[in-house]
Every structure is written in structure tokens, then in C-alpha cells.
PDB file of C-alpha atoms and ligand atoms in Angstrom:
ATOM      1  CA  MET A 292      50.922  82.367  96.444  1.00 92.00           C
ATOM      2  CA  SER A 293      52.892  80.135  99.081  1.00 95.00           C
ATOM      3  CA  VAL A 294      53.833  82.390 101.749  1.00 95.00           C
ATOM      4  CA  HIS A 295      57.410  83.158  99.867  1.00 97.00           C
ATOM      5  CA  ILE A 296      56.779  82.723  96.712  1.00 98.00           C
ATOM      6  CA  GLY A 297      54.315  84.844  94.317  1.00 97.00           C
ATOM      7  CA  ALA A 298      53.791  82.889  92.544  1.00 98.00           C
ATOM      8  CA  LYS A 299      50.475  80.795  90.664  1.00 97.00           C
ATOM      9  CA  GLN A 300      49.155  77.729  90.461  1.00 97.00           C
ATOM     10  CA  GLY A 301      50.478  76.292  87.388  1.00 97.00           C
ATOM     11  CA  GLU A 302      53.232  79.260  87.128  1.00 98.00           C
ATOM     12  CA  ILE A 303      56.129  77.014  88.166  1.00 98.00           C
ATOM     13  CA  ALA A 304      57.589  74.018  85.656  1.00 98.00           C
ATOM     14  CA  GLU A 305      57.666  70.366  87.154  1.00 98.00           C
ATOM     15  CA  THR A 306      62.307  70.751  86.044  1.00 98.00           C
ATOM     16  CA  ILE A 307      63.681  73.578  88.515  1.00 98.00           C
ATOM     17  CA  LEU A 308      67.034  75.126  88.389  1.00 98.00           C
ATOM     18  CA  LEU A 309      68.127  76.145  92.033  1.00 98.00           C
ATOM     19  CA  PRO A 310      71.075  79.135  92.618  1.00 96.00           C
ATOM     20  CA  GLY A 311      72.340  80.144  95.148  1.00 96.00           C
ATOM     21  CA  ASP A 312      71.970  83.494  94.288  1.00 93.00           C
ATOM     22  CA  PRO A 313      68.474  85.639  92.851  1.00 95.00           C
ATOM     23  CA  LEU A 314      70.585  87.621  90.341  1.00 93.00           C
ATOM     24  CA  ARG A 315      71.824  83.985  89.178  1.00 93.00           C
ATOM     25  CA  ALA A 316      68.531  83.101  88.594  1.00 96.00           C
ATOM     26  CA  LYS A 317      67.886  86.169  86.477  1.00 95.00           C
ATOM     27  CA  TYR A 318      71.277  85.353  84.688  1.00 94.00           C
ATOM     28  CA  ILE A 319      70.015  81.864  84.326  1.00 96.00           C
ATOM     29  CA  ALA A 320      66.490  82.659  82.974  1.00 97.00           C
ATOM     30  CA  GLU A 321      67.667  85.726  80.620  1.00 96.00           C
ATOM     31  CA  THR A 322      70.668  83.433  78.916  1.00 95.00           C
ATOM     32  CA  PHE A 323      69.643  80.041  78.572  1.00 97.00           C
ATOM     33  CA  LEU A 324      65.659  80.401  78.922  1.00 98.00           C
ATOM     34  CA  GLU A 325      63.169  81.195  76.191  1.00 98.00           C
ATOM     35  CA  ASP A 326      60.263  83.430  76.641  1.00 98.00           C
ATOM     36  CA  ALA A 327      61.238  83.340  80.805  1.00 98.00           C
ATOM     37  CA  VAL A 328      58.474  85.161  82.823  1.00 98.00           C
ATOM     38  CA  CYS A 329      59.456  86.375  86.350  1.00 98.00           C
ATOM     39  CA  TYR A 330      56.792  84.617  89.145  1.00 98.00           C
ATOM     40  CA  ASN A 331      58.797  85.027  92.170  1.00 97.00           C
ATOM     41  CA  GLN A 332      59.595  89.381  93.166  1.00 97.00           C
ATOM     42  CA  VAL A 333      58.791  88.136  97.123  1.00 97.00           C
ATOM     43  CA  ARG A 334      61.840  89.131  99.056  1.00 97.00           C
ATOM     44  CA  ASN A 335      63.420  89.589  95.462  1.00 97.00           C
ATOM     45  CA  MET A 336      64.115  86.294  95.116  1.00 98.00           C
ATOM     46  CA  LEU A 337      64.281  85.892  92.132  1.00 98.00           C
ATOM     47  CA  GLY A 338      62.217  82.784  89.695  1.00 98.00           C
ATOM     48  CA  TYR A 339      61.718  82.414  86.303  1.00 98.00           C
ATOM     49  CA  THR A 340      59.797  79.962  83.946  1.00 98.00           C
ATOM     50  CA  GLY A 341      60.834  79.156  81.021  1.00 98.00           C
ATOM     51  CA  THR A 342      61.017  76.848  78.059  1.00 98.00           C
ATOM     52  CA  TYR A 343      64.791  74.775  77.277  1.00 97.00           C
ATOM     53  CA  LYS A 344      64.581  72.998  73.999  1.00 96.00           C
ATOM     54  CA  GLY A 345      60.966  73.440  73.866  1.00 96.00           C
ATOM     55  CA  GLN A 346      60.401  71.807  77.244  1.00 97.00           C
ATOM     56  CA  ARG A 347      59.512  74.221  80.477  1.00 98.00           C
ATOM     57  CA  VAL A 348      62.019  74.504  83.070  1.00 98.00           C
ATOM     58  CA  SER A 349      61.850  77.186  85.939  1.00 98.00           C
ATOM     59  CA  VAL A 350      64.605  78.603  87.842  1.00 98.00           C
ATOM     60  CA  GLN A 351      64.758  79.520  91.310  1.00 98.00           C
ATOM     61  CA  GLY A 352      67.033  81.503  94.033  1.00 97.00           C
ATOM     62  CA  THR A 353      66.694  79.973  96.972  1.00 98.00           C
ATOM     63  CA  GLY A 354      69.714  81.975  99.427  1.00 97.00           C
ATOM     64  CA  MET A 355      71.913  80.777 101.343  1.00 97.00           C
ATOM     65  CA  GLY A 356      72.615  77.806 103.972  1.00 98.00           C
ATOM     66  CA  VAL A 357      69.727  74.874 104.837  1.00 98.00           C
ATOM     67  CA  PRO A 358      67.040  77.037 106.639  1.00 98.00           C
ATOM     68  CA  SER A 359      66.706  79.593 103.325  1.00 98.00           C
ATOM     69  CA  ILE A 360      67.093  76.483 100.755  1.00 98.00           C
ATOM     70  CA  SER A 361      64.748  74.363 102.862  1.00 98.00           C
ATOM     71  CA  ILE A 362      61.620  77.282 102.760  1.00 98.00           C
ATOM     72  CA  TYR A 363      62.048  77.137  99.389  1.00 98.00           C
ATOM     73  CA  ILE A 364      62.004  73.406  98.150  1.00 98.00           C
ATOM     74  CA  HIS A 365      59.128  72.801 100.800  1.00 98.00           C
ATOM     75  CA  GLU A 366      57.101  75.373  99.464  1.00 98.00           C
ATOM     76  CA  LEU A 367      57.731  74.125  95.846  1.00 98.00           C
ATOM     77  CA  MET A 368      57.329  70.629  96.475  1.00 98.00           C
ATOM     78  CA  ALA A 369      54.406  70.886  98.986  1.00 98.00           C
ATOM     79  CA  GLU A 370      52.426  73.602  97.397  1.00 98.00           C
ATOM     80  CA  TYR A 371      53.485  73.736  93.183  1.00 98.00           C
ATOM     81  CA  GLY A 372      53.738  69.823  92.600  1.00 98.00           C
ATOM     82  CA  VAL A 373      57.681  71.020  91.509  1.00 98.00           C
ATOM     83  CA  GLN A 374      59.583  67.348  90.535  1.00 98.00           C
ATOM     84  CA  ASN A 375      62.596  67.519  89.622  1.00 98.00           C
ATOM     85  CA  LEU A 376      65.089  69.784  91.908  1.00 98.00           C
ATOM     86  CA  ILE A 377      68.682  70.532  90.632  1.00 98.00           C
ATOM     87  CA  ARG A 378      70.331  73.142  92.828  1.00 98.00           C
ATOM     88  CA  VAL A 379      73.622  74.962  90.509  1.00 98.00           C
ATOM     89  CA  GLY A 380      75.870  76.114  92.678  1.00 97.00           C
ATOM     90  CA  THR A 381      79.123  77.295  93.795  1.00 95.00           C
ATOM     91  CA  CYS A 382      81.081  75.592  96.507  1.00 97.00           C
ATOM     92  CA  GLY A 383      84.931  75.239  98.101  1.00 97.00           C
ATOM     93  CA  ALA A 384      87.124  72.415  96.880  1.00 97.00           C
ATOM     94  CA  ILE A 385      89.061  70.567  99.853  1.00 98.00           C
ATOM     95  CA  GLN A 386      90.903  67.689  97.276  1.00 97.00           C
ATOM     96  CA  GLU A 387      94.221  68.740  96.383  1.00 95.00           C
ATOM     97  CA  ASP A 388      93.500  67.360  92.560  1.00 95.00           C
ATOM     98  CA  ILE A 389      90.076  69.270  92.239  1.00 95.00           C
ATOM     99  CA  LYS A 390      90.873  72.961  90.798  1.00 92.00           C
ATOM    100  CA  VAL A 391      88.701  76.258  90.924  1.00 92.00           C
ATOM    101  CA  ARG A 392      85.997  75.638  87.693  1.00 89.00           C
ATOM    102  CA  ASP A 393      86.323  71.866  87.399  1.00 92.00           C
ATOM    103  CA  VAL A 394      82.122  70.369  88.024  1.00 95.00           C
ATOM    104  CA  ILE A 395      81.459  68.665  91.153  1.00 97.00           C
ATOM    105  CA  ILE A 396      78.490  66.178  90.982  1.00 98.00           C
ATOM    106  CA  ALA A 397      77.421  65.680  94.566  1.00 98.00           C
ATOM    107  CA  MET A 398      76.388  61.910  94.870  1.00 98.00           C
ATOM    108  CA  SER A 399      75.904  62.933  98.737  1.00 98.00           C
ATOM    109  CA  SER A 400      76.440  64.949 101.399  1.00 98.00           C
ATOM    110  CA  SER A 401      77.839  65.000 104.958  1.00 98.00           C
ATOM    111  CA  THR A 402      77.116  67.780 107.394  1.00 98.00           C
ATOM    112  CA  ASP A 403      77.484  69.373 110.290  1.00 97.00           C
ATOM    113  CA  SER A 404      73.301  70.314 110.591  1.00 97.00           C
ATOM    114  CA  GLN A 405      71.116  69.099 112.928  1.00 97.00           C
ATOM    115  CA  VAL A 406      68.672  69.293 111.242  1.00 97.00           C
ATOM    116  CA  ASN A 407      68.445  65.628 110.163  1.00 97.00           C
ATOM    117  CA  ARG A 408      69.824  65.003 113.630  1.00 96.00           C
ATOM    118  CA  LEU A 409      66.469  66.494 115.161  1.00 96.00           C
ATOM    119  CA  ARG A 410      64.155  65.065 111.926  1.00 97.00           C
ATOM    120  CA  PHE A 411      65.397  61.409 112.755  1.00 97.00           C
ATOM    121  CA  ASN A 412      65.989  61.316 116.111  1.00 96.00           C
ATOM    122  CA  GLN A 413      69.646  61.148 116.139  1.00 96.00           C
ATOM    123  CA  ILE A 414      70.723  59.030 113.790  1.00 96.00           C
ATOM    124  CA  ASP A 415      72.606  59.844 111.202  1.00 96.00           C
ATOM    125  CA  TYR A 416      70.654  60.044 107.585  1.00 97.00           C
ATOM    126  CA  ALA A 417      73.048  59.669 104.435  1.00 98.00           C
ATOM    127  CA  PRO A 418      71.114  62.234 102.141  1.00 98.00           C
ATOM    128  CA  THR A 419      71.486  61.152  98.747  1.00 98.00           C
ATOM    129  CA  ALA A 420      71.050  62.366  94.762  1.00 98.00           C
ATOM    130  CA  ASP A 421      68.399  60.584  92.428  1.00 98.00           C
ATOM    131  CA  PHE A 422      70.606  58.190  90.433  1.00 98.00           C
ATOM    132  CA  GLU A 423      69.256  58.499  87.254  1.00 97.00           C
ATOM    133  CA  LEU A 424      69.546  62.592  87.346  1.00 97.00           C
ATOM    134  CA  LEU A 425      73.208  61.474  88.350  1.00 98.00           C
ATOM    135  CA  HIS A 426      73.519  60.238  85.538  1.00 97.00           C
ATOM    136  CA  GLN A 427      72.506  61.922  83.080  1.00 97.00           C
ATOM    137  CA  ALA A 428      73.983  64.790  84.457  1.00 97.00           C
ATOM    138  CA  TYR A 429      77.574  62.765  84.446  1.00 97.00           C
ATOM    139  CA  GLN A 430      76.758  61.496  80.684  1.00 96.00           C
ATOM    140  CA  ALA A 431      76.456  65.259  79.667  1.00 96.00           C
ATOM    141  CA  ALA A 432      79.221  66.443  81.296  1.00 95.00           C
ATOM    142  CA  VAL A 433      81.946  63.929  79.648  1.00 94.00           C
ATOM    143  CA  GLY A 434      79.954  64.292  76.475  1.00 92.00           C
ATOM    144  CA  ARG A 435      81.314  67.876  76.757  1.00 90.00           C
ATOM    145  CA  GLY A 436      84.484  67.067  77.432  1.00 89.00           C
ATOM    146  CA  LEU A 437      83.962  68.147  80.594  1.00 88.00           C
ATOM    147  CA  SER A 438      86.615  68.068  84.190  1.00 82.00           C
ATOM    148  CA  VAL A 439      83.774  66.238  86.201  1.00 95.00           C
ATOM    149  CA  LYS A 440      84.321  64.770  89.514  1.00 97.00           C
ATOM    150  CA  VAL A 441      81.595  62.721  91.739  1.00 98.00           C
ATOM    151  CA  GLY A 442      81.157  62.056  95.073  1.00 98.00           C
ATOM    152  CA  ASN A 443      80.712  63.094  98.693  1.00 98.00           C
ATOM    153  CA  VAL A 444      80.346  66.745  99.657  1.00 98.00           C
ATOM    154  CA  PHE A 445      80.007  68.711 103.180  1.00 98.00           C
ATOM    155  CA  THR A 446      76.941  70.421 103.747  1.00 98.00           C
ATOM    156  CA  SER A 447      78.077  73.559 106.045  1.00 98.00           C
ATOM    157  CA  ASP A 448      75.928  76.255 108.487  1.00 98.00           C
ATOM    158  CA  THR A 449      78.993  78.358 108.861  1.00 97.00           C
ATOM    159  CA  PHE A 450      80.744  79.871 105.416  1.00 96.00           C
ATOM    160  CA  TYR A 451      83.604  81.574 108.037  1.00 95.00           C
ATOM    161  CA  GLN A 452      86.023  78.978 109.753  1.00 91.00           C
ATOM    162  CA  GLU A 453      88.499  79.120 112.700  1.00 93.00           C
ATOM    163  CA  SER A 454      90.574  76.207 111.408  1.00 94.00           C
ATOM    164  CA  LEU A 455      90.541  73.753 108.596  1.00 96.00           C
ATOM    165  CA  ASP A 456      91.383  71.446 110.618  1.00 96.00           C
ATOM    166  CA  LEU A 457      87.482  69.268 110.230  1.00 97.00           C
ATOM    167  CA  TYR A 458      87.937  70.347 106.577  1.00 97.00           C
ATOM    168  CA  LYS A 459      91.321  68.811 106.505  1.00 97.00           C
ATOM    169  CA  LYS A 460      89.807  65.724 107.804  1.00 98.00           C
ATOM    170  CA  LEU A 461      86.892  65.020 105.587  1.00 98.00           C
ATOM    171  CA  ALA A 462      89.286  65.088 102.730  1.00 98.00           C
ATOM    172  CA  SER A 463      91.236  62.380 103.699  1.00 98.00           C
ATOM    173  CA  TYR A 464      87.919  60.715 104.287  1.00 98.00           C
ATOM    174  CA  GLN A 465      87.490  61.765 100.068  1.00 98.00           C
ATOM    175  CA  VAL A 466      85.151  64.631 100.682  1.00 98.00           C
ATOM    176  CA  LEU A 467      85.422  66.587  97.801  1.00 98.00           C
ATOM    177  CA  ALA A 468      84.296  69.928  98.757  1.00 98.00           C
ATOM    178  CA  VAL A 469      81.896  72.540 101.062  1.00 98.00           C
ATOM    179  CA  GLU A 470      78.991  73.834 100.029  1.00 98.00           C
ATOM    180  CA  MET A 471      75.769  74.858 102.296  1.00 98.00           C
ATOM    181  CA  GLU A 472      72.434  73.532 100.818  1.00 98.00           C
ATOM    182  CA  THR A 473      72.585  70.008  99.152  1.00 98.00           C
ATOM    183  CA  THR A 474      71.912  67.839 102.958  1.00 98.00           C
ATOM    184  CA  ALA A 475      68.573  69.418 103.274  1.00 98.00           C
ATOM    185  CA  LEU A 476      67.995  69.320  99.272  1.00 98.00           C
ATOM    186  CA  TYR A 477      68.603  65.759  98.739  1.00 98.00           C
ATOM    187  CA  THR A 478      66.966  65.135 102.428  1.00 98.00           C
ATOM    188  CA  LEU A 479      63.187  67.034 101.587  1.00 98.00           C
ATOM    189  CA  ALA A 480      63.322  65.855  97.985  1.00 98.00           C
ATOM    190  CA  ALA A 481      63.345  62.354  99.433  1.00 98.00           C
ATOM    191  CA  GLN A 482      60.542  63.232 102.011  1.00 98.00           C
ATOM    192  CA  PHE A 483      58.439  64.377  98.956  1.00 98.00           C
ATOM    193  CA  LYS A 484      58.952  61.330  96.769  1.00 98.00           C
ATOM    194  CA  ARG A 485      60.918  64.055  94.229  1.00 98.00           C
ATOM    195  CA  LYS A 486      63.801  64.188  92.226  1.00 98.00           C
ATOM    196  CA  ALA A 487      67.083  66.270  93.180  1.00 98.00           C
ATOM    197  CA  LEU A 488      70.228  66.876  92.123  1.00 98.00           C
ATOM    198  CA  SER A 489      73.816  69.391  92.801  1.00 98.00           C
ATOM    199  CA  ILE A 490      76.081  70.445  90.393  1.00 98.00           C
ATOM    200  CA  LEU A 491      78.522  72.658  91.592  1.00 97.00           C
ATOM    201  CA  THR A 492      81.128  74.577  89.919  1.00 94.00           C
ATOM    202  CA  VAL A 493      83.844  75.116  92.339  1.00 94.00           C
ATOM    203  CA  SER A 494      84.933  78.547  92.582  1.00 93.00           C
ATOM    204  CA  ASP A 495      87.583  78.330  95.194  1.00 94.00           C
ATOM    205  CA  HIS A 496      90.345  75.926  96.689  1.00 96.00           C
ATOM    206  CA  ILE A 497      90.089  76.153 100.435  1.00 95.00           C
ATOM    207  CA  LEU A 498      93.164  74.610 101.416  1.00 92.00           C
ATOM    208  CA  THR A 499      95.932  76.563  98.536  1.00 92.00           C
ATOM    209  CA  GLY A 500      93.481  80.119  98.623  1.00 92.00           C
ATOM    210  CA  GLU A 501      93.742  79.321  94.933  1.00 90.00           C
ATOM    211  CA  ALA A 502      90.371  81.764  93.551  1.00 90.00           C
ATOM    212  CA  THR A 503      88.506  82.626  89.922  1.00 81.00           C
ATOM    213  CA  SER A 504      88.029  85.300  88.606  1.00 80.00           C
ATOM    214  CA  ALA A 505      84.851  86.437  88.072  1.00 73.00           C
ATOM    215  CA  GLU A 506      85.294  86.564  84.792  1.00 73.00           C
ATOM    216  CA  GLU A 507      86.282  82.628  84.634  1.00 72.00           C
ATOM    217  CA  ARG A 508      83.687  81.379  87.125  1.00 70.00           C
ATOM    218  CA  GLN A 509      81.057  83.480  84.378  1.00 67.00           C
ATOM    219  CA  THR A 510      82.551  80.759  81.953  1.00 69.00           C
ATOM    220  CA  THR A 511      82.318  77.314  83.970  1.00 73.00           C
ATOM    221  CA  PHE A 512      79.115  78.183  85.033  1.00 86.00           C
ATOM    222  CA  ASN A 513      77.676  78.506  81.694  1.00 91.00           C
ATOM    223  CA  THR A 514      78.941  75.491  81.037  1.00 91.00           C
ATOM    224  CA  MET A 515      77.591  73.914  84.565  1.00 94.00           C
ATOM    225  CA  ILE A 516      74.054  75.301  83.403  1.00 96.00           C
ATOM    226  CA  GLU A 517      73.816  73.201  80.462  1.00 95.00           C
ATOM    227  CA  VAL A 518      75.143  70.682  81.838  1.00 96.00           C
ATOM    228  CA  ALA A 519      72.293  71.116  84.366  1.00 97.00           C
ATOM    229  CA  LEU A 520      69.498  71.873  82.127  1.00 97.00           C
ATOM    230  CA  GLU A 521      70.364  68.785  79.591  1.00 95.00           C
ATOM    231  CA  ALA A 522      70.081  66.179  81.885  1.00 94.00           C
ATOM    232  CA  ALA A 523      67.141  67.876  83.325  1.00 91.00           C
ATOM    233  CA  THR A 524      65.431  67.949  79.955  1.00 90.00           C
ATOM    234  CA  ARG A 525      66.747  64.312  78.392  1.00 78.00           C
ATOM    235  CA  LYS A 526      63.727  61.815  78.226  1.00 63.00           C
TER     236      LYS A 526
HETATM  237  O1  R1P B 268      77.121  79.912  94.856  1.00 73.87           O
HETATM  238  P1  R1P B 268      75.704  79.166  95.705  1.00 73.87           P
HETATM  239  O2  R1P B 268      74.552  78.435  95.486  1.00 73.87           O
HETATM  240  O3  R1P B 268      74.815  80.862  96.516  1.00 73.87           O
HETATM  241  O4  R1P B 268      76.299  78.172  96.882  1.00 73.87           O
HETATM  242  C1  R1P B 268      77.299  78.605  97.716  1.00 73.87           C
HETATM  243  O5  R1P B 268      78.021  79.971  97.697  1.00 73.87           O
HETATM  244  C2  R1P B 268      76.833  80.476  99.364  1.00 73.87           C
HETATM  245  C3  R1P B 268      78.450  81.375  99.978  1.00 73.87           C
HETATM  246  O6  R1P B 268      78.771  82.052  98.983  1.00 73.87           O
HETATM  247  C4  R1P B 268      76.351  79.392 100.120  1.00 73.87           C
HETATM  248  O7  R1P B 268      75.107  79.544  98.910  1.00 73.87           O
HETATM  249  C5  R1P B 268      77.138  78.176  99.050  1.00 73.87           C
HETATM  250  O8  R1P B 268      76.436  76.602  99.119  1.00 73.87           O
HETATM  251  O1  URA B 269      79.904  76.828 100.987  1.00 73.87           O
HETATM  252  C1  URA B 269      81.055  77.882 100.232  1.00 73.87           C
HETATM  253  C2  URA B 269      80.877  78.084  98.722  1.00 73.87           C
HETATM  254  C3  URA B 269      81.764  78.413  98.231  1.00 73.87           C
HETATM  255  N1  URA B 269      83.450  78.694  98.918  1.00 73.87           N
HETATM  256  C4  URA B 269      83.578  77.804  99.979  1.00 73.87           C
HETATM  257  O2  URA B 269      84.281  78.051 100.637  1.00 73.87           O
HETATM  258  N2  URA B 269      82.067  77.664 100.721  1.00 73.87           N
END
């Protein structure tokens, strides 16, 4: 096992879905994977491996924020050889034409986290999605008639803000939504020369206050998972 993941070598697939919430990992495994087996219960950060349309796929909770996801994806790539990493998360929209339940594919991510400034000696690195995964996910989403937006998202170190001024400014520079992990995912995947993508369901609108019910979130969430699995397993 690695420090935070209790799996034996070979128990984790090369392709993995990454929700923040470990109970969402359980839900995905039970709902979408066949013969799913739980490989991790350390810190209750559940991880499962099963098959989707005959191909091996894992799903691992990452927790919330850059430090937490960084630990899990570092170990998944360094210790378990994971190659394709797709975050399936929620986000808060900041564009007027984006509504709750829409699906966003993060082409790139801006951040207020200092981790990349530290990593790159104060320069601004631009964390970017893997183009092939992005293209496959976009095609899968459009093929389902989904309202999907592709663009820059903001990875924040804070969930609660005292003022919305920064988000209004980011919106005016075409940033689509706010979440808390994508910058770390794209940067670490690049470091390890692996493929990564973030697909996000809009759970709330930060500027209008619009929010989804739990039932609505579930339905949209299912569609997003199908898009992620299709993108991950397309040949
Ligand atoms: O739904 P998940 O994947 O956890 O993602 C979003 O939700 C959490 C905040 O509630 C943060 O982790 C944010 O990125
Ligand atoms: O990080 C997040 C996720 C969902 N909604 C938000 O407002 N922020």
C-alpha cells in the first residue's frame, strides 16, 4: 500500500474517475461499474475497481481542495501507475448564461492557490487539460444532447468568500465556474506525463444564488458520469 491508499499493486485500473466526495465514489462504483471491489478504506476515502463495458475502471474519492487531491493523485500515479485521471466534480457557475445542472469541461484552470508559484519559482504556470480526453468528453456530451460548456475554471482554496468582487472580475475574463481541485490535477498529471480532465456539474450559481435540489443534482450527475466513462473508455 501507499501512505494513504490501502490497495495492493494491480488492484487499481489505469483509468480512474475522481469525485471529491468518497460516498460519490461508492455510488459510482455501485451504479455504473460491474463487479466493483473496494480497494481502499483508509481515512474512509473510498476507492473501487470494476469494469465498464468490459474495460477496467477505478473510482477514488479525493477529498476537498488542492492539498487533499494532490496526495491521492500523486500516490495513484507514482505508486499505482494510473495513466488516465478524470475528475467528476461539482462547481459554482459565475457566467450568466450558465445554469445549474449544466456540465462544464475544464480546458484550463486559474487559481489562488500558491502551490504552483512555489513549484515554478513564482512564475504563472497554466494548468491545461489533456486534449484527447477533452475532445472525447466533448463529443460524448454533445452526442447526448447535453448543454456543455468548455473553458477556463477557477480553482479556489476557499469555499466561502467575504466578497464576490474577484469572481465578478474573473467572469468578465470568461472564467466559467469555481471549484477547488482542477489546478492540482492538471499540474501533477503533467509532471507525471499522464492524461487528466475535469468534468464538472454546476451545483449552484455563485452570483445569482440559484441552487439545485439533491434529486436534480443526482440526475445531472449520472449524465456527467456516463460522459466521463465514455470519454475514458473510447478507443
Ligand atoms: O463535488 P466535489 O468534487 O467535492 O467538488 C466541489 O465541491 C467541494 C466543495 O463543496 C469542493 O471539493 C469543490 O471542488
Ligand atoms: O467549490 C465549489 C463547488 C461548488 N460550488 C461552489 O460555490 N464552490
